[in-house]
Coordinates of C-alpha atoms in Angstrom, one line a residue:
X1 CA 0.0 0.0 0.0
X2 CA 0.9 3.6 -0.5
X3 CA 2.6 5.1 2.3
X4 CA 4.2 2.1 3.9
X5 CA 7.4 1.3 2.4
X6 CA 9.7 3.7 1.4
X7 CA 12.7 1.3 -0.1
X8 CA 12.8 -2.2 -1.2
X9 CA 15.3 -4.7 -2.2
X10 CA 16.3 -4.8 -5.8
X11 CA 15.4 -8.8 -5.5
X12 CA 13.5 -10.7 -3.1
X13 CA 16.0 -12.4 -0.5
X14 CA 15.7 -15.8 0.6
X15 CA 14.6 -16.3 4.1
X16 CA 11.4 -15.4 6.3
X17 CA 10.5 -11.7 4.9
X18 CA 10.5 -9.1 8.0
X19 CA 9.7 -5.4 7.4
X20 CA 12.3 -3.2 8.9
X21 CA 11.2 0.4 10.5
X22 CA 13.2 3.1 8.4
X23 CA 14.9 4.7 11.3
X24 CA 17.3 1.3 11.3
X25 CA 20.5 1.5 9.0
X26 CA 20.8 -1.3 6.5
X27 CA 23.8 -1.4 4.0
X28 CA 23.4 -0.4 0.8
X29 CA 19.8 0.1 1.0
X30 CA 18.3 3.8 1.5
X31 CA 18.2 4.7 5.3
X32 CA 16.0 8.1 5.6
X33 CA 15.1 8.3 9.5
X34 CA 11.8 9.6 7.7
X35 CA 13.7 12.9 7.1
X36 CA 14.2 14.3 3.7
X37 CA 17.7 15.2 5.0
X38 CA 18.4 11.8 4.2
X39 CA 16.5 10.9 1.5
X40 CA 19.4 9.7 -0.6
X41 CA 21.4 8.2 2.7
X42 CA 22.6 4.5 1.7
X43 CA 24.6 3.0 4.8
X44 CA 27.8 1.4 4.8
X45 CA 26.9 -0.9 7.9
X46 CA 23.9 -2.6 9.1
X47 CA 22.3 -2.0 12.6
X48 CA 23.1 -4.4 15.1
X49 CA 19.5 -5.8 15.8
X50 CA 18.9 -6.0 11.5
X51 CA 21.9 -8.0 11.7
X52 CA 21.1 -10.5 13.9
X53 CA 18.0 -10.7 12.4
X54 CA 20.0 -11.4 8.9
X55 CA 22.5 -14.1 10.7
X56 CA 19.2 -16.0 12.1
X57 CA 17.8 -16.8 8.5
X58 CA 15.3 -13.6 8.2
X59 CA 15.1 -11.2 5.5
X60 CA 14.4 -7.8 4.7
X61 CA 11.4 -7.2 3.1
X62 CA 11.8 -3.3 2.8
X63 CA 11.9 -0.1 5.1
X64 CA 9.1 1.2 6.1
X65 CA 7.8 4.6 6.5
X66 CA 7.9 6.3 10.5
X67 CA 7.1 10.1 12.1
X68 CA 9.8 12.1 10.8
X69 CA 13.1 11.2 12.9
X70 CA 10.9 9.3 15.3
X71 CA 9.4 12.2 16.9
X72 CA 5.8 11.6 17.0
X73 CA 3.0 9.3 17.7
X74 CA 0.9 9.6 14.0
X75 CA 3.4 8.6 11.0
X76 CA 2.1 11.7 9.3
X77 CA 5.4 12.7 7.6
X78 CA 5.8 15.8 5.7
X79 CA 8.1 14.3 3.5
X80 CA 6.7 10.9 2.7
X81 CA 3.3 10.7 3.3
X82 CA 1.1 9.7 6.3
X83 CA 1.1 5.7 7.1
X84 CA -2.3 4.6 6.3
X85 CA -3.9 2.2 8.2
X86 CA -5.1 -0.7 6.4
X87 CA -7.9 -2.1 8.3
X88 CA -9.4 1.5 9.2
X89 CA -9.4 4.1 6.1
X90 CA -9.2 7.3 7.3
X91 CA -7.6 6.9 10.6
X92 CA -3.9 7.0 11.5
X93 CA -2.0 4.3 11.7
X94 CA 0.0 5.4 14.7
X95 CA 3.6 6.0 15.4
X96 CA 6.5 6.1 15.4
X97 CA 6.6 2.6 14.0
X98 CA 3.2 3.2 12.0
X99 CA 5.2 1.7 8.8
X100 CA 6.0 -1.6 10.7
X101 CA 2.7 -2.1 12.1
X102 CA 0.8 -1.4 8.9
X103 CA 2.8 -3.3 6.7
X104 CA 1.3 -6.4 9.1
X105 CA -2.0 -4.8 9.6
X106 CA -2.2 -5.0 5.6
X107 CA -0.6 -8.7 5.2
X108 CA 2.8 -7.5 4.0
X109 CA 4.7 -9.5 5.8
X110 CA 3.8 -11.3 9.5
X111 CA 6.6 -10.4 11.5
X112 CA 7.9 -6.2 11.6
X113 CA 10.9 -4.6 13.4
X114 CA 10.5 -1.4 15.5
X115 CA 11.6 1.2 17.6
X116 CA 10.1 2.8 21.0
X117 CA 11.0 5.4 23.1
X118 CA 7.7 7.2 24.5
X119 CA 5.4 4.3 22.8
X120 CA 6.5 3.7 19.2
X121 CA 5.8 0.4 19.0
X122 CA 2.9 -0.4 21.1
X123 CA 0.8 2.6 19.9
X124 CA 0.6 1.9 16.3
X125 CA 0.2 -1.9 17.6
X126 CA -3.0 -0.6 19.3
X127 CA -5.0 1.1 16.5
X128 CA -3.7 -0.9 13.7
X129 CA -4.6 -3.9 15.9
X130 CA -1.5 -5.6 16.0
X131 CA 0.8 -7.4 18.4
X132 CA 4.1 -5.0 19.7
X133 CA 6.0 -6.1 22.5
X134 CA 9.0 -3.8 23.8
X135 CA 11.6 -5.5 25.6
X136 CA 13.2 -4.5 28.8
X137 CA 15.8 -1.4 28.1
X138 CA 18.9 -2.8 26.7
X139 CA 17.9 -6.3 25.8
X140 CA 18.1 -6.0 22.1
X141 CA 21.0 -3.7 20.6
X142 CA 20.2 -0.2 19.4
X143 CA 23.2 0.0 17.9
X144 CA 22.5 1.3 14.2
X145 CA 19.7 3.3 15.1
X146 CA 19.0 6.9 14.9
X147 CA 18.4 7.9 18.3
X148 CA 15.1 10.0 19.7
X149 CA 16.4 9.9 23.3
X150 CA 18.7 7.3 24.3
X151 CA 17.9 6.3 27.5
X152 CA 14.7 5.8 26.4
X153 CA 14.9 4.3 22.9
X154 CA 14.1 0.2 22.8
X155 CA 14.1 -1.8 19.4
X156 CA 11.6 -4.4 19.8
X157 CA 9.3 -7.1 17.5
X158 CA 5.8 -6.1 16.0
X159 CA 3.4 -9.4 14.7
X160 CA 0.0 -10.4 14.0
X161 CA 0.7 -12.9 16.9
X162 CA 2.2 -13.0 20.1
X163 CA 4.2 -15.9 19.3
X164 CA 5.7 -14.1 16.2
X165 CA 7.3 -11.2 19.3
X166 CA 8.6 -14.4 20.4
X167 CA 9.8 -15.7 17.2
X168 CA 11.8 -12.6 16.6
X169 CA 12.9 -11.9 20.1
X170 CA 15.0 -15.0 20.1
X171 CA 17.0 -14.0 17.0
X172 CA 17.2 -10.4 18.5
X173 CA 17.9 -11.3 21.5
X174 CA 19.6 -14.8 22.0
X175 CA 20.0 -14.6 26.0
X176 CA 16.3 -14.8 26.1
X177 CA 14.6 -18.0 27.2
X178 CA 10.5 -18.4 27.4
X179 CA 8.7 -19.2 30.2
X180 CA 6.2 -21.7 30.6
X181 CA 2.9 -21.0 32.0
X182 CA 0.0 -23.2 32.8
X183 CA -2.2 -20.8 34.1
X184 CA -3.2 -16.8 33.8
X185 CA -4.4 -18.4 37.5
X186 CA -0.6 -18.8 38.7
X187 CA -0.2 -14.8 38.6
X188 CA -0.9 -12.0 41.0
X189 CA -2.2 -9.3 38.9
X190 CA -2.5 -5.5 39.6
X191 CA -4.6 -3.8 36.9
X192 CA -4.4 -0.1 36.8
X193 CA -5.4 3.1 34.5
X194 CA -8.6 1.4 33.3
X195 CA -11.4 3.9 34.3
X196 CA -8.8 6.7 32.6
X197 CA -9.6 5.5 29.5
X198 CA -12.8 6.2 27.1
X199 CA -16.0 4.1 28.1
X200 CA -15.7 0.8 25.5
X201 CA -11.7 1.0 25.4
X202 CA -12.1 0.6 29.1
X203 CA -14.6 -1.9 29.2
X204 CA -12.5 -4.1 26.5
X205 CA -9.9 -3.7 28.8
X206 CA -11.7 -4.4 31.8
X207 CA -13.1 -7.6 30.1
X208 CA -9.9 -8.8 28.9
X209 CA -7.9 -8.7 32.7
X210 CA -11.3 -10.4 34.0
X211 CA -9.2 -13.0 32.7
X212 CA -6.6 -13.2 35.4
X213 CA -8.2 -14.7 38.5
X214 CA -5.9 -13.1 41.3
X215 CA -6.4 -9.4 40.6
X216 CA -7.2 -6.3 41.7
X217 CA -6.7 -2.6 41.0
X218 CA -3.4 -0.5 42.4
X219 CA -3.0 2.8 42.2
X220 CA -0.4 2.6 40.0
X221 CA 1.8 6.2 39.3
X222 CA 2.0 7.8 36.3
X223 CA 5.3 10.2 36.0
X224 CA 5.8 13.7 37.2
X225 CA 4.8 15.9 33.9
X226 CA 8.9 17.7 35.0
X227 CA 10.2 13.9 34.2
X228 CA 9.3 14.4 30.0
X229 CA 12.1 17.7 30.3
X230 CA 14.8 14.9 30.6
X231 CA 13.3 13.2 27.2
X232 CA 13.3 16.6 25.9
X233 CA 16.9 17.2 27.0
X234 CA 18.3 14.0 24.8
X235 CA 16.0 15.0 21.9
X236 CA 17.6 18.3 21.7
X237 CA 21.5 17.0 22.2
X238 CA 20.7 14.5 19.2
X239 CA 19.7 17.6 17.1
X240 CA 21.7 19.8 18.3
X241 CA 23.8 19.7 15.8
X242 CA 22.0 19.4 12.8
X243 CA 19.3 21.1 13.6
X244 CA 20.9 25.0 12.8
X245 CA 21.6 24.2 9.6
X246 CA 18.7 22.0 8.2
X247 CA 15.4 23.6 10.3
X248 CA 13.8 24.7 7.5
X249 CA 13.9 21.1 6.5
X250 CA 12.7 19.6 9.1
X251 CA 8.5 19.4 8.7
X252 CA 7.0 22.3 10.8
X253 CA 5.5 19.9 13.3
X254 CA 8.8 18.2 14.0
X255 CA 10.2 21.3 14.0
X256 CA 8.3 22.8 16.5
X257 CA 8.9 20.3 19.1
X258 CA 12.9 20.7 18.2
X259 CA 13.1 23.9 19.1
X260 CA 10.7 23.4 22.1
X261 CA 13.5 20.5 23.6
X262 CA 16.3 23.2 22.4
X263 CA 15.1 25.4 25.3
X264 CA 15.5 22.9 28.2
X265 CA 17.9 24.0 30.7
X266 CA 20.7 22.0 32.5
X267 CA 18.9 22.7 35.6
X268 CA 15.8 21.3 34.2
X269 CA 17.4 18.7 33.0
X270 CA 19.0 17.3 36.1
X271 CA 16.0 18.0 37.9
X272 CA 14.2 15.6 35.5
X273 CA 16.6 13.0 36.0
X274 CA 16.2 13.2 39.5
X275 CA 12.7 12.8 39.5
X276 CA 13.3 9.8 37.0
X277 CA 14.9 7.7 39.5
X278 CA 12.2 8.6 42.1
X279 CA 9.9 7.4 39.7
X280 CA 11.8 3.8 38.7
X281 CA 12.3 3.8 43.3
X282 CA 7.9 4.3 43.4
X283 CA 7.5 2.0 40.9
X284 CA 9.2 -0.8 42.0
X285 CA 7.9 -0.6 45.7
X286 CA 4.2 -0.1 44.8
X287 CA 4.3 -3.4 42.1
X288 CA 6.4 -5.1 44.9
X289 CA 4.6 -8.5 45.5
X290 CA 2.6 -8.8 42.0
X291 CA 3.7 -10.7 39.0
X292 CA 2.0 -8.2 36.3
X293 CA 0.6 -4.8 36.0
X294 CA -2.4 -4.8 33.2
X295 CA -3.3 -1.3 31.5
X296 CA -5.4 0.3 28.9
X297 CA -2.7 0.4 26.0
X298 CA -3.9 4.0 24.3
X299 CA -6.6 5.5 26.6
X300 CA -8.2 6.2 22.9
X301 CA -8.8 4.3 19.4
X302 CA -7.3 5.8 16.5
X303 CA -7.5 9.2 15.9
X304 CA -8.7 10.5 12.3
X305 CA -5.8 11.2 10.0
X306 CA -6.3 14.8 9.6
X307 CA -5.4 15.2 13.6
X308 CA -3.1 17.7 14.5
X309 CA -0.2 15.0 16.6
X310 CA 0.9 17.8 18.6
X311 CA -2.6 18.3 20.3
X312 CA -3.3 14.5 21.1
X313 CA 0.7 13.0 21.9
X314 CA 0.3 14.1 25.6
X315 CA -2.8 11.7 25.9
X316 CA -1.5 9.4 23.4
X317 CA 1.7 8.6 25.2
X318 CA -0.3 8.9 28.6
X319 CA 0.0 5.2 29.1
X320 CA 2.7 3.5 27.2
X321 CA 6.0 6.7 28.1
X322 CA 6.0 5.5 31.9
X323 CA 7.5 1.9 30.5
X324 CA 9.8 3.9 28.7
X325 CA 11.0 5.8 31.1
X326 CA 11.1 2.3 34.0
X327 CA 13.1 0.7 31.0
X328 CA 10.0 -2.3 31.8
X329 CA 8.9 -4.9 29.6
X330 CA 5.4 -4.2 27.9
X331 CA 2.9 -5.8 25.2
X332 CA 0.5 -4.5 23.6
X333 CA -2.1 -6.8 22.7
X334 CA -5.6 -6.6 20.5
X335 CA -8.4 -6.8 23.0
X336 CA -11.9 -6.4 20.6
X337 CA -13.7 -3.7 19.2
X338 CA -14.1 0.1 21.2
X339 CA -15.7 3.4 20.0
X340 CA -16.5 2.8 16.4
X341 CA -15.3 -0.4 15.9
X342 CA -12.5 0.9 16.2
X343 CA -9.6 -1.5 18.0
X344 CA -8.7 -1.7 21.5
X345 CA -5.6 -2.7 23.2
X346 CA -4.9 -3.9 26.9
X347 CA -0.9 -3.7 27.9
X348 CA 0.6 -6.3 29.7
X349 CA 4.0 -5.4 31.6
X350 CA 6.3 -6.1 34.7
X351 CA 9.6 -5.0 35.9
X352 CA 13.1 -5.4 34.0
X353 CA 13.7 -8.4 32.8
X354 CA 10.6 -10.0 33.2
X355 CA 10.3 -10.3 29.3
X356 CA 9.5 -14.1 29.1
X357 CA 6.8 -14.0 31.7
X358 CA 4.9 -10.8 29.9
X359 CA 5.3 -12.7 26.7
X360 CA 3.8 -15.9 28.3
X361 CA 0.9 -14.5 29.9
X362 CA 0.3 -12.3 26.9
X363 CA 0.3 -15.5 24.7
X364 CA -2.6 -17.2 27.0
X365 CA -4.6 -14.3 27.5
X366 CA -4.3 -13.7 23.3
X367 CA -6.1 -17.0 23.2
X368 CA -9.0 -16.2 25.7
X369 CA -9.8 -12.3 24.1

């Protein structure tokens, strides 16, 4: 489809075809970030997780299209066109990864790589209605990739199954081992954020964590709104740079956020940081004692595709950027129909390196929604 891919293969290669999000360098085949900076950028080295991906039997079946540089939640780019989404014309496919997640939406290809740093991955998973599963901060190499913000950027498998995360993860990630379960009945749940989002999302939520028999709801924190300056902070010190002399190519609503992160202060910065590791300290102590933590992916389906992303990224992010910034595990995961049939999503996650255990209990409860 139109909008999707941005560069292909000259030939088919053998192997099981994976789509590969555009902001991941693969030699000698264009690299644009989704900026028209780099429109004509051809790589001389492949990113670390591509690799792997390469030396486990799996091919490239293009790049797909992203939010300029990362930097949003809509894959509307100026440059390239906005990501449709396949299974709901007129809507946005979400972002950053919006390429990834509708090149499976559509049937492309089963199995998509992505990136996620405030929610990349798992919102585009959620209104295209997709699987995305983000892996604990660190597990799979960013090397290769264009950063957003460093400390929060994770490179992670998108699918039309849970078991294809899975598939992927192994080759990404060959230190990981799955976990059996028997039972969603084996797990202490907390469920939190549910009655934040709109009516049916919530109630397709609220239906799907019915599913887990030991669980009730925690008053889970969200971050201090001073934590996002940090984000900010390592948006502007990857632009900083190239930003002076290439503004007036960067799309104006890319731009505008820029020059927004350019303004940060040190102080503001270390401040943020502070509050970062009060937040990862919180966190820990108030899921101390449960196995899982289950959440409203988007608290919203997908927006229309004329949407402004600036206006709807604080809500958008509102419950996928705290994993982000914790560094946890998190799936998103299709949970039925919400406001105008539009899909919902419920998110599965748990502390670092708790990857095999969200993955297992996301694969049972993909069988009972």
């Amino acid at each position: 489809m139109e909008g999707i891919w941005l560069a292909r293969p000259d030939e088919p290669q053998p192997g099981t075809p994976v789509a590969i999000k555009d902001l991941l360098d693969t030699a000698g085949l264009v690299t644009t970030y989704g900026s028209s900076i780099f429109a004509d950028h051809v790589p001389a080295t492949t990113a670390e997780s591509v690799r792997r991906l390469e030396a486990a039997g799996y091919a490239i079946a293009g790049k797909t299209n992203l939010h300029e540089f990362a930097y949003g939640i809509t894959s509307q780019n100026a440059h390239f066109g906005t990501v449709p989404n396949p299974r709901h014309p007129g809507r946005v496919a979400g972002g950053s990864s919006g390429g990834s997640a509708a090149a499976v939406a559509a049937g492309e290809v089963e199995l998509a790589l992505g990136t996620d740093s405030g929610g990349s991955i798992r919102i585009p998973a959620s209104w295209c209605g997709i699987v995305g599963f983000k892996p604990t901060y660190g597990l799979v190499p960013a090397d290769g990739c264009f950063p957003l913000a460093p400390s929060y950027d994770h490179v992670g498998p998108m699918a039309s199954t849970v078991a294809g995360c899975v598939e992927l993860l192994h080759a990404l990630a060959p230190e990981f081992e799955e976990q059996e379960l028997a039972s969603l009945g084996d797990l202490k749940v907390a469920a939190a954020w549910i009655e934040l989002a709109e009516p049916a999302v919530g109630e397709r939520v609220r239906a799907a964590a019915a599913h887990f028999t030991d669980i009730e709801h925690l008053e889970f924190p969200l971050p201090d709104p001073e934590e996002n300056r940090l984000f900010m902070r390592e948006v502007a010190d990857v632009h900083r740079a190239l930003f002076p002399e290439h503004a007036d190519e960067y799309g104006e609503r890319v731009r505008t956020k820029i020059e927004a992160c350019l303004e940060v202060t040190d102080a503001e910065a270390v401040n943020a940081q502070r509050l970062r590791a009060l937040y990862r300290e919180q966190c820990a102590e108030v899921l101390d004692g449960y196995d899982l933590l289950v959440t409203p992916t988007n608290a919203f389906v997908a927006p229309p595709d004329t949407v402004d992303e600036r206006e709807i990224r604080r809500g958008g992010i509102r419950f996928t950027y705290p994993f982000d910034s914790l560094g946890w595990p998190a799936l998103a995961l299709p949970c039925g129909s919400a406001e105008d049939g539009l899909p919902a999503s419920v998110q599965l996650t748990a502390p670092n390196g708790a990857d095999a255990l969200v993955l297992a209990a996301g694969a049972l409860l993909a069988s009972l929604v």
